[in-house]
GROMACS .gro file of C-alpha atoms in nm:
model
  406
    1MET     CA    1   1.613   4.582   3.091
    2ALA     CA    2   1.919   4.380   3.190
    3ASN     CA    3   2.213   4.353   2.951
    4PHE     CA    4   2.267   3.995   2.839
    5SER     CA    5   2.646   4.014   2.785
    6GLY     CA    6   2.724   3.906   3.140
    7PHE     CA    7   2.460   3.633   3.118
    8ILE     CA    8   2.627   3.486   2.807
    9ARG     CA    9   2.974   3.497   2.963
   10LYS     CA   10   2.854   3.301   3.267
   11SER     CA   11   2.648   3.044   3.075
   12PRO     CA   12   2.782   2.691   3.009
   13SER     CA   13   2.876   2.644   2.643
   14ASP     CA   14   2.681   2.319   2.595
   15ARG     CA   15   2.365   2.475   2.737
   16LEU     CA   16   2.403   2.786   2.520
   17ARG     CA   17   2.450   2.568   2.213
   18ARG     CA   18   2.136   2.365   2.289
   19PHE     CA   19   1.931   2.676   2.359
   20LEU     CA   20   2.031   2.839   2.029
   21LYS     CA   21   1.961   2.516   1.839
   22VAL     CA   22   1.609   2.499   1.981
   23ARG     CA   23   1.558   2.860   1.872
   24GLY     CA   24   1.659   2.776   1.516
   25VAL     CA   25   2.006   2.932   1.517
   26ASN     CA   26   2.254   2.745   1.299
   27VAL     CA   27   2.591   2.721   1.477
   28LEU     CA   28   2.878   2.574   1.278
   29ASP     CA   29   3.081   2.290   1.430
   30ASP     CA   30   3.398   2.501   1.435
   31PHE     CA   31   3.237   2.783   1.636
   32ASP     CA   32   3.479   2.885   1.915
   33TRP     CA   33   3.294   2.867   2.248
   34THR     CA   34   3.608   2.936   2.454
   35SER     CA   35   3.753   3.240   2.278
   36GLU     CA   36   3.954   3.466   2.511
   37GLY     CA   37   3.843   3.284   2.823
   38ARG     CA   38   3.474   3.325   2.737
   39GLY     CA   39   3.505   3.702   2.755
   40THR     CA   40   3.402   3.986   2.528
   41ALA     CA   41   3.499   3.792   2.214
   42LEU     CA   42   3.245   3.520   2.289
   43VAL     CA   43   2.970   3.776   2.338
   44ARG     CA   44   3.058   3.938   2.007
   45SER     CA   45   3.057   3.599   1.837
   46ILE     CA   46   2.708   3.523   1.973
   47GLU     CA   47   2.590   3.867   1.865
   48GLY     CA   48   2.734   3.792   1.522
   49LEU     CA   49   2.521   3.477   1.504
   50LEU     CA   50   2.212   3.677   1.594
   51GLU     CA   51   2.286   3.946   1.334
   52ASP     CA   52   2.267   3.682   1.060
   53LEU     CA   53   1.906   3.603   1.156
   54PRO     CA   54   1.596   3.769   1.008
   55ASP     CA   55   1.522   4.096   1.187
   56ARG     CA   56   1.217   3.976   1.377
   57GLN     CA   57   1.384   3.654   1.495
   58GLN     CA   58   1.690   3.853   1.599
   59ASP     CA   59   1.480   4.096   1.804
   60ASN     CA   60   1.290   3.810   1.969
   61LEU     CA   61   1.608   3.627   2.071
   62LYS     CA   62   1.774   3.939   2.209
   63ALA     CA   63   1.461   4.018   2.410
   64GLU     CA   64   1.458   3.662   2.545
   65PHE     CA   65   1.824   3.682   2.643
   66GLU     CA   66   1.753   4.009   2.824
   67LEU     CA   67   1.462   3.849   3.012
   68LEU     CA   68   1.683   3.558   3.119
   69ALA     CA   69   1.954   3.802   3.225
   70SER     CA   70   1.704   3.993   3.440
   71LEU     CA   71   1.620   3.666   3.619
   72SER     CA   72   1.980   3.562   3.680
   73ASP     CA   73   1.994   3.671   4.044
   74ASP     CA   74   1.908   3.516   4.380
   75ASN     CA   75   1.536   3.586   4.342
   76GLY     CA   76   1.534   3.428   3.997
   77MET     CA   77   1.713   3.117   4.121
   78THR     CA   78   1.486   3.082   4.422
   79GLY     CA   79   1.182   3.132   4.201
   80ALA     CA   80   1.305   2.861   3.964
   81VAL     CA   81   1.365   2.618   4.250
   82GLN     CA   82   1.020   2.680   4.399
   83VAL     CA   83   0.833   2.646   4.069
   84CYS     CA   84   1.032   2.345   3.946
   85ALA     CA   85   0.988   2.163   4.277
   86GLY     CA   86   0.612   2.208   4.247
   87GLN     CA   87   0.614   2.091   3.882
   88GLY     CA   88   0.845   1.793   3.934
   89ILE     CA   89   1.118   1.940   3.710
   90ASP     CA   90   1.457   1.803   3.815
   91LEU     CA   91   1.734   2.061   3.850
   92GLU     CA   92   1.989   1.814   3.988
   93GLY     CA   93   2.328   1.849   3.822
   94LEU     CA   94   2.265   2.195   3.677
   95GLN     CA   95   2.528   2.448   3.779
   96GLY     CA   96   2.423   2.805   3.839
   97VAL     CA   97   2.120   3.012   3.760
   98GLN     CA   98   2.225   3.069   3.397
   99GLU     CA   99   2.219   2.698   3.315
  100VAL     CA  100   1.888   2.652   3.497
  101LEU     CA  101   1.724   2.936   3.304
  102LEU     CA  102   1.857   2.825   2.967
  103MET     CA  103   1.735   2.470   3.028
  104LEU     CA  104   1.388   2.590   3.125
  105ALA     CA  105   1.367   2.832   2.831
  106ALA     CA  106   1.454   2.551   2.588
  107GLU     CA  107   1.265   2.259   2.743
  108HIS     CA  108   0.989   2.417   2.956
  109PRO     CA  109   0.918   2.762   2.804
  110ARG     CA  110   0.595   2.820   3.002
  111THR     CA  111   0.788   2.767   3.323
  112ILE     CA  112   1.003   3.072   3.251
  113ASP     CA  113   0.690   3.289   3.273
  114ARG     CA  114   0.612   3.132   3.611
  115VAL     CA  115   0.968   3.188   3.732
  116ASN     CA  116   0.940   3.552   3.622
  117VAL     CA  117   0.617   3.591   3.818
  118GLN     CA  118   0.765   3.412   4.120
  119ALA     CA  119   1.071   3.638   4.126
  120SER     CA  120   0.847   3.944   4.097
  121LEU     CA  121   0.632   3.822   4.388
  122MET     CA  122   0.941   3.776   4.604
  123ARG     CA  123   1.062   4.127   4.525
  124ARG     CA  124   0.722   4.268   4.627
  125HIS     CA  125   0.677   4.036   4.927
  126GLY     CA  126   0.592   4.247   5.229
  127GLY     CA  127   0.560   4.562   5.019
  128LYS     CA  128   0.274   4.798   4.944
  129GLN     CA  129   0.125   4.574   4.674
  130TRP     CA  130   0.122   4.260   4.892
  131ALA     CA  131  -0.092   4.138   5.181
  132ARG     CA  132  -0.139   3.812   5.373
  133PHE     CA  133  -0.472   3.690   5.507
  134GLN     CA  134  -0.562   3.421   5.761
  135PHE     CA  135  -0.877   3.210   5.746
  136PRO     CA  136  -1.008   3.056   6.070
  137ASP     CA  137  -0.897   2.699   6.133
  138ASP     CA  138  -1.250   2.561   6.114
  139GLY     CA  139  -1.170   2.243   5.924
  140LYS     CA  140  -1.406   2.331   5.641
  141PRO     CA  141  -1.278   2.227   5.297
  142TRP     CA  142  -1.149   2.453   5.023
  143VAL     CA  143  -1.221   2.381   4.655
  144LEU     CA  144  -0.905   2.512   4.489
  145ASP     CA  145  -0.918   2.255   4.209
  146GLN     CA  146  -1.283   2.306   4.118
  147PRO     CA  147  -1.309   2.446   3.761
  148SER     CA  148  -1.627   2.643   3.831
  149ALA     CA  149  -1.461   2.811   4.132
  150ARG     CA  150  -1.159   2.907   3.923
  151ASP     CA  151  -1.381   3.043   3.647
  152GLY     CA  152  -1.580   3.243   3.902
  153PHE     CA  153  -1.267   3.396   4.052
  154LEU     CA  154  -1.139   3.489   3.705
  155LYS     CA  155  -1.472   3.650   3.614
  156ASP     CA  156  -1.478   3.844   3.943
  157THR     CA  157  -1.127   3.976   3.879
  158VAL     CA  158  -1.239   4.141   3.554
  159GLU     CA  159  -1.535   4.299   3.734
  160ILE     CA  160  -1.319   4.418   4.026
  161LEU     CA  161  -1.093   4.598   3.780
  162GLU     CA  162  -1.403   4.752   3.617
  163LEU     CA  163  -1.299   4.631   3.274
  164PRO     CA  164  -1.540   4.545   2.991
  165GLY     CA  165  -1.654   4.185   2.984
  166HIS     CA  166  -1.493   4.124   2.643
  167ARG     CA  167  -1.139   4.171   2.778
  168LYS     CA  168  -0.925   3.864   2.725
  169ARG     CA  169  -0.828   3.688   3.045
  170GLU     CA  170  -0.635   3.379   3.145
  171ALA     CA  171  -0.549   3.212   3.475
  172ASP     CA  172  -0.232   3.007   3.519
  173TRP     CA  173  -0.268   2.770   3.816
  174TYR     CA  174   0.032   2.573   3.939
  175GLN     CA  175   0.198   2.422   4.247
  176SER     CA  176   0.518   2.552   4.403
  177ILE     CA  177   0.731   2.451   4.698
  178ARG     CA  178   0.850   2.728   4.930
  179VAL     CA  179   1.148   2.631   5.145
  180ASN     CA  180   1.238   2.824   5.459
  181PRO     CA  181   1.608   2.900   5.397
  182MET     CA  182   1.687   2.883   5.769
  183THR     CA  183   1.489   2.576   5.884
  184GLU     CA  184   1.461   2.403   5.541
  185GLU     CA  185   1.094   2.342   5.617
  186GLU     CA  186   0.891   2.292   5.298
  187THR     CA  187   0.550   2.446   5.233
  188LYS     CA  188   0.343   2.334   4.935
  189LEU     CA  189   0.154   2.624   4.781
  190THR     CA  190  -0.119   2.649   4.521
  191GLN     CA  191  -0.060   2.960   4.313
  192ALA     CA  192  -0.239   3.147   4.039
  193THR     CA  193  -0.138   3.430   3.810
  194ILE     CA  194  -0.435   3.609   3.656
  195TYR     CA  195  -0.354   3.779   3.324
  196ILE     CA  196  -0.607   4.036   3.197
  197GLU     CA  197  -0.610   4.279   2.907
  198GLU     CA  198  -0.581   4.624   3.056
  199HIS     CA  199  -0.716   4.946   2.903
  200ALA     CA  200  -0.579   4.989   2.552
  201GLN     CA  201  -0.300   5.242   2.501
  202SER     CA  202  -0.206   5.433   2.188
  203GLU     CA  203   0.163   5.429   2.102
  204LEU     CA  204   0.385   5.527   1.810
  205ALA     CA  205   0.545   5.241   1.618
  206PHE     CA  206   0.712   5.193   1.280
  207GLY     CA  207   0.475   5.059   1.019
  208GLU     CA  208   0.562   4.928   0.675
  209GLU     CA  209   0.651   5.272   0.541
  210SER     CA  210   0.672   5.521   0.829
  211LEU     CA  211   0.566   5.595   1.184
  212GLU     CA  212   0.210   5.495   1.268
  213ARG     CA  213  -0.001   5.521   1.579
  214GLN     CA  214  -0.103   5.175   1.696
  215THR     CA  215  -0.330   5.048   1.970
  216VAL     CA  216  -0.147   4.827   2.219
  217GLN     CA  217  -0.332   4.598   2.461
  218LYS     CA  218  -0.130   4.592   2.782
  219VAL     CA  219  -0.154   4.294   3.019
  220MET     CA  220  -0.187   4.330   3.394
  221GLU     CA  221  -0.127   4.060   3.653
  222VAL     CA  222  -0.283   3.958   3.984
  223GLY     CA  223  -0.090   3.704   4.190
  224VAL     CA  224  -0.241   3.468   4.447
  225ALA     CA  225  -0.057   3.214   4.664
  226CYS     CA  226  -0.238   3.000   4.919
  227ASP     CA  227  -0.139   2.746   5.180
  228PRO     CA  228  -0.454   2.535   5.240
  229ASN     CA  229  -0.295   2.356   5.536
  230GLU     CA  230  -0.227   2.676   5.728
  231ARG     CA  231  -0.532   2.840   5.564
  232ILE     CA  232  -0.330   3.143   5.456
  233VAL     CA  233  -0.375   3.342   5.134
  234GLU     CA  234  -0.131   3.597   4.994
  235ILE     CA  235  -0.247   3.848   4.734
  236CYS     CA  236  -0.013   4.064   4.528
  237ALA     CA  237  -0.176   4.322   4.304
  238LYS     CA  238  -0.178   4.688   4.220
  239GLY     CA  239  -0.467   4.906   4.330
  240GLY     CA  240  -0.425   4.936   4.705
  241LYS     CA  241  -0.602   4.780   4.999
  242LYS     CA  242  -0.957   4.826   4.867
  243LEU     CA  243  -0.889   4.617   4.557
  244ARG     CA  244  -0.699   4.350   4.749
  245ASP     CA  245  -0.992   4.320   4.989
  246LYS     CA  246  -1.222   4.262   4.691
  247TYR     CA  247  -0.993   3.991   4.554
  248LEU     CA  248  -0.999   3.831   4.898
  249GLN     CA  249  -1.378   3.842   4.915
  250SER     CA  250  -1.396   3.674   4.576
  251PHE     CA  251  -1.142   3.411   4.683
  252ALA     CA  252  -1.346   3.334   4.995
  253ALA     CA  253  -1.675   3.317   4.804
  254ASN     CA  254  -1.540   3.090   4.529
  255PHE     CA  255  -1.288   2.866   4.705
  256ALA     CA  256  -1.384   2.870   5.073
  257PRO     CA  257  -1.762   2.928   5.071
  258GLN     CA  258  -1.820   2.740   5.397
  259SER     CA  259  -1.554   2.923   5.601
  260ASN     CA  260  -1.600   3.236   5.804
  261ALA     CA  261  -1.445   3.559   5.678
  262PRO     CA  262  -1.063   3.582   5.692
  263VAL     CA  263  -0.867   3.868   5.844
  264GLU     CA  264  -0.553   4.041   5.724
  265ILE     CA  265  -0.243   3.939   5.913
  266PRO     CA  266  -0.097   4.268   6.034
  267ARG     CA  267   0.262   4.365   5.984
  268ARG     CA  268   0.476   4.299   6.287
  269ASP     CA  269   0.564   4.608   6.489
  270VAL     CA  270   0.930   4.702   6.524
  271LEU     CA  271   1.048   4.740   6.885
  272LEU     CA  272   1.272   5.042   6.853
  273ASP     CA  273   1.288   5.109   7.227
  274THR     CA  274   1.522   4.809   7.242
  275LEU     CA  275   1.781   5.043   7.088
  276ARG     CA  276   1.765   5.311   7.359
  277GLN     CA  277   2.076   5.154   7.505
  278ALA     CA  278   2.372   5.020   7.312
  279PRO     CA  279   2.253   4.668   7.223
  280GLU     CA  280   2.455   4.351   7.259
  281PHE     CA  281   2.382   4.181   6.930
  282GLU     CA  282   2.396   3.810   7.006
  283THR     CA  283   2.542   3.611   6.717
  284ASP     CA  284   2.648   3.254   6.657
  285PRO     CA  285   2.954   3.138   6.460
  286ALA     CA  286   2.716   2.961   6.220
  287ASP     CA  287   2.563   3.299   6.132
  288GLY     CA  288   2.880   3.401   5.950
  289ILE     CA  289   2.857   3.753   6.094
  290GLN     CA  290   3.171   3.961   6.129
  291GLY     CA  291   3.001   4.250   6.307
  292VAL     CA  292   2.680   4.445   6.362
  293GLU     CA  293   2.635   4.817   6.416
  294VAL     CA  294   2.360   5.075   6.451
  295SER     CA  295   2.464   5.329   6.191
  296SER     CA  296   2.178   5.581   6.227
  297LEU     CA  297   1.892   5.673   6.460
  298SER     CA  298   1.606   5.914   6.394
  299PHE     CA  299   1.408   6.079   6.673
  300ARG     CA  300   1.095   6.289   6.709
  301SER     CA  301   1.025   6.506   7.012
  302SER     CA  302   0.691   6.555   7.178
  303ASP     CA  303   0.690   6.922   7.068
  304GLY     CA  304   0.745   6.840   6.699
  305GLY     CA  305   1.123   6.845   6.667
  306PHE     CA  306   1.311   6.595   6.453
  307VAL     CA  307   1.671   6.474   6.483
  308ARG     CA  308   1.869   6.224   6.280
  309ALA     CA  309   2.207   6.107   6.404
  310GLU     CA  310   2.447   5.905   6.191
  311LYS     CA  311   2.791   5.780   6.280
  312ARG     CA  312   3.015   5.517   6.125
  313ALA     CA  313   3.366   5.485   6.263
  314ASP     CA  314   3.595   5.205   6.375
  315ASN     CA  315   3.690   5.379   6.698
  316GLU     CA  316   3.349   5.503   6.816
  317THR     CA  317   2.993   5.377   6.803
  318LEU     CA  318   2.688   5.594   6.741
  319TYR     CA  319   2.596   5.558   7.109
  320GLN     CA  320   2.940   5.672   7.224
  321PHE     CA  321   2.920   5.965   6.984
  322LEU     CA  322   2.577   6.078   7.116
  323ASP     CA  323   2.692   6.044   7.476
  324ARG     CA  324   3.015   6.235   7.412
  325ARG     CA  325   2.848   6.518   7.219
  326PHE     CA  326   2.520   6.558   7.410
  327GLY     CA  327   2.552   6.378   7.743
  328ARG     CA  328   2.222   6.378   7.930
  329ALA     CA  329   2.067   6.596   7.657
  330SER     CA  330   2.101   6.309   7.409
  331PRO     CA  331   1.761   6.210   7.263
  332LEU     CA  332   1.839   5.856   7.377
  333CYS     CA  333   1.793   5.955   7.741
  334ALA     CA  334   1.636   6.302   7.749
  335PRO     CA  335   1.259   6.300   7.815
  336GLY     CA  336   1.014   6.364   7.532
  337TRP     CA  337   1.206   6.192   7.252
  338GLN     CA  338   1.075   5.891   7.058
  339ILE     CA  339   1.284   5.672   6.827
  340LEU     CA  340   1.128   5.688   6.480
  341ALA     CA  341   1.373   5.481   6.277
  342ALA     CA  342   1.702   5.297   6.297
  343THR     CA  343   1.945   5.160   6.041
  344LEU     CA  344   2.144   4.845   6.115
  345ARG     CA  345   2.448   4.722   5.923
  346VAL     CA  346   2.519   4.348   5.940
  347ILE     CA  347   2.869   4.275   5.810
  348LEU     CA  348   2.895   3.919   5.681
  349THR     CA  349   3.221   3.725   5.688
  350ALA     CA  350   3.388   3.643   5.358
  351THR     CA  351   3.333   3.282   5.254
  352GLN     CA  352   3.493   3.060   4.993
  353GLY     CA  353   3.424   3.216   4.657
  354LYS     CA  354   3.245   3.519   4.804
  355SER     CA  355   3.386   3.839   4.946
  356SER     CA  356   3.263   4.009   5.261
  357ARG     CA  357   2.940   4.202   5.218
  358THR     CA  358   2.706   4.413   5.428
  359LEU     CA  359   2.332   4.376   5.477
  360THR     CA  360   2.171   4.711   5.557
  361VAL     CA  361   1.818   4.724   5.698
  362THR     CA  362   1.616   5.023   5.815
  363LEU     CA  363   1.338   4.984   6.073
  364SER     CA  364   1.071   5.253   6.093
  365ALA     CA  365   0.790   5.289   6.347
  366PRO     CA  366   0.542   5.142   6.375
  367ASN     CA  367   0.583   4.841   6.143
  368THR     CA  368   0.795   4.915   5.837
  369THR     CA  369   1.127   4.763   5.732
  370THR     CA  370   1.332   4.759   5.414
  371LEU     CA  371   1.340   4.379   5.418
  372PRO     CA  372   1.106   4.349   5.115
  373ASN     CA  373   1.397   4.482   4.907
  374LYS     CA  374   1.617   4.184   5.003
  375THR     CA  375   1.634   3.840   4.848
  376GLU     CA  376   1.420   3.575   5.016
  377THR     CA  377   1.725   3.413   5.179
  378ASP     CA  378   1.859   3.744   5.315
  379ARG     CA  379   1.510   3.849   5.421
  380GLN     CA  380   1.452   3.535   5.629
  381PHE     CA  381   1.805   3.553   5.770
  382VAL     CA  382   1.755   3.912   5.889
  383TYR     CA  383   1.404   3.838   6.019
  384ASP     CA  384   1.552   3.566   6.240
  385LEU     CA  385   1.820   3.805   6.365
  386LEU     CA  386   1.566   4.078   6.445
  387GLU     CA  387   1.358   3.830   6.643
  388ARG     CA  388   1.667   3.715   6.834
  389TRP     CA  389   1.759   4.075   6.913
  390ASN     CA  390   1.406   4.161   7.031
  391LEU     CA  391   1.352   4.414   6.753
  392LEU     CA  392   1.034   4.254   6.614
  393ALA     CA  393   0.709   4.199   6.800
  394PRO     CA  394   0.593   3.833   6.813
  395PRO     CA  395   0.372   3.723   6.522
  396PRO     CA  396  -0.001   3.725   6.599
  397THR     CA  397  -0.167   3.398   6.699
  398SER     CA  398  -0.507   3.273   6.586
  399ALA     CA  399  -0.645   3.391   6.918
  400ASP     CA  400  -0.512   3.740   6.842
  401LEU     CA  401  -0.676   3.741   6.499
  402PHE     CA  402  -1.010   3.575   6.574
  403GLU     CA  403  -1.243   3.618   6.863
  404VAL     CA  404  -1.270   3.293   7.059
  405ILE     CA  405  -1.634   3.218   7.137
  406GLU     CA  406  -1.680   2.986   7.435
   0.00000   0.00000   0.00000
């Protein structure tokens, strides 16, 4: 769990005051919001306010601050922008993610849960728990707003998870706006988060007099995002491919009963052979890139051997190192060697208010990258670079995914 001290230090005083007032915290008029440049003293003063509260209220507020602190990053801000755009919540004039989160927590508390889900989806985007599916462009309508379809999908989810029918369940449906950070193109999505009581767990907890064993009902989530215009559905859920396929079948049966079966959009292959020769990474001044380097290459030989080469130096590239040390025996040019993985380092130029930083991405054959670990903005930025440098195969077309019957 994130520590909320940094969150408090970066939060605007007026917004903090309003948030605490909504939560029933009495702050005296002479409270010093600017003590020691809003440093450690302010945090201690806020903690002092919380310590005067009843124990349960104090615990609840600290837990809420920690949740807000965990969302105060790029993914949290992007999630807030996407959800608020879809809900018509105006963020104009708010400065920084801390003020946005405090405003939502005070004035739109349910939205914070949606922002939390949205940030989680972005972190898992492209990962093992996520998949994207394409329906054929047959013009047949979807019924995303139909209550009976939503109820059917919720009921199916409980059955897919093989949970008893009495388990509590709830579906939160909402609109969001996803903006491509490079092209600024907007996509309106219909999203749902399915909350279901998982199998009960027995845990130790303090009772009125001593430790007691209590039954705790955990909650699990299934996330769905769909673009009805492009007829694309994304599903994010634990349980592997078999369960995600079942969710997809239920989605098709309930919301797109007239359409033919969708197919999973495959991950794009990485084109590692592009790196057999020292690449010329084409950049544009608008990219804000100071430099790019291949910092490591991994190889596998046809007879089972494995080699990893890594080199980072100002006076010599990895390619120059391999040529100097191995010559024609280098796995880059010797027969029988296949490139398995490569790590690129993209050094970004320092900008006003931000120091120079490095984006590191590893590409592994046949279709794996570490891009899901990046923020959405960095992920799209690097995707565009990899396409420009011919390191990603082109995305599949509808003709690639569906058989064209003439």
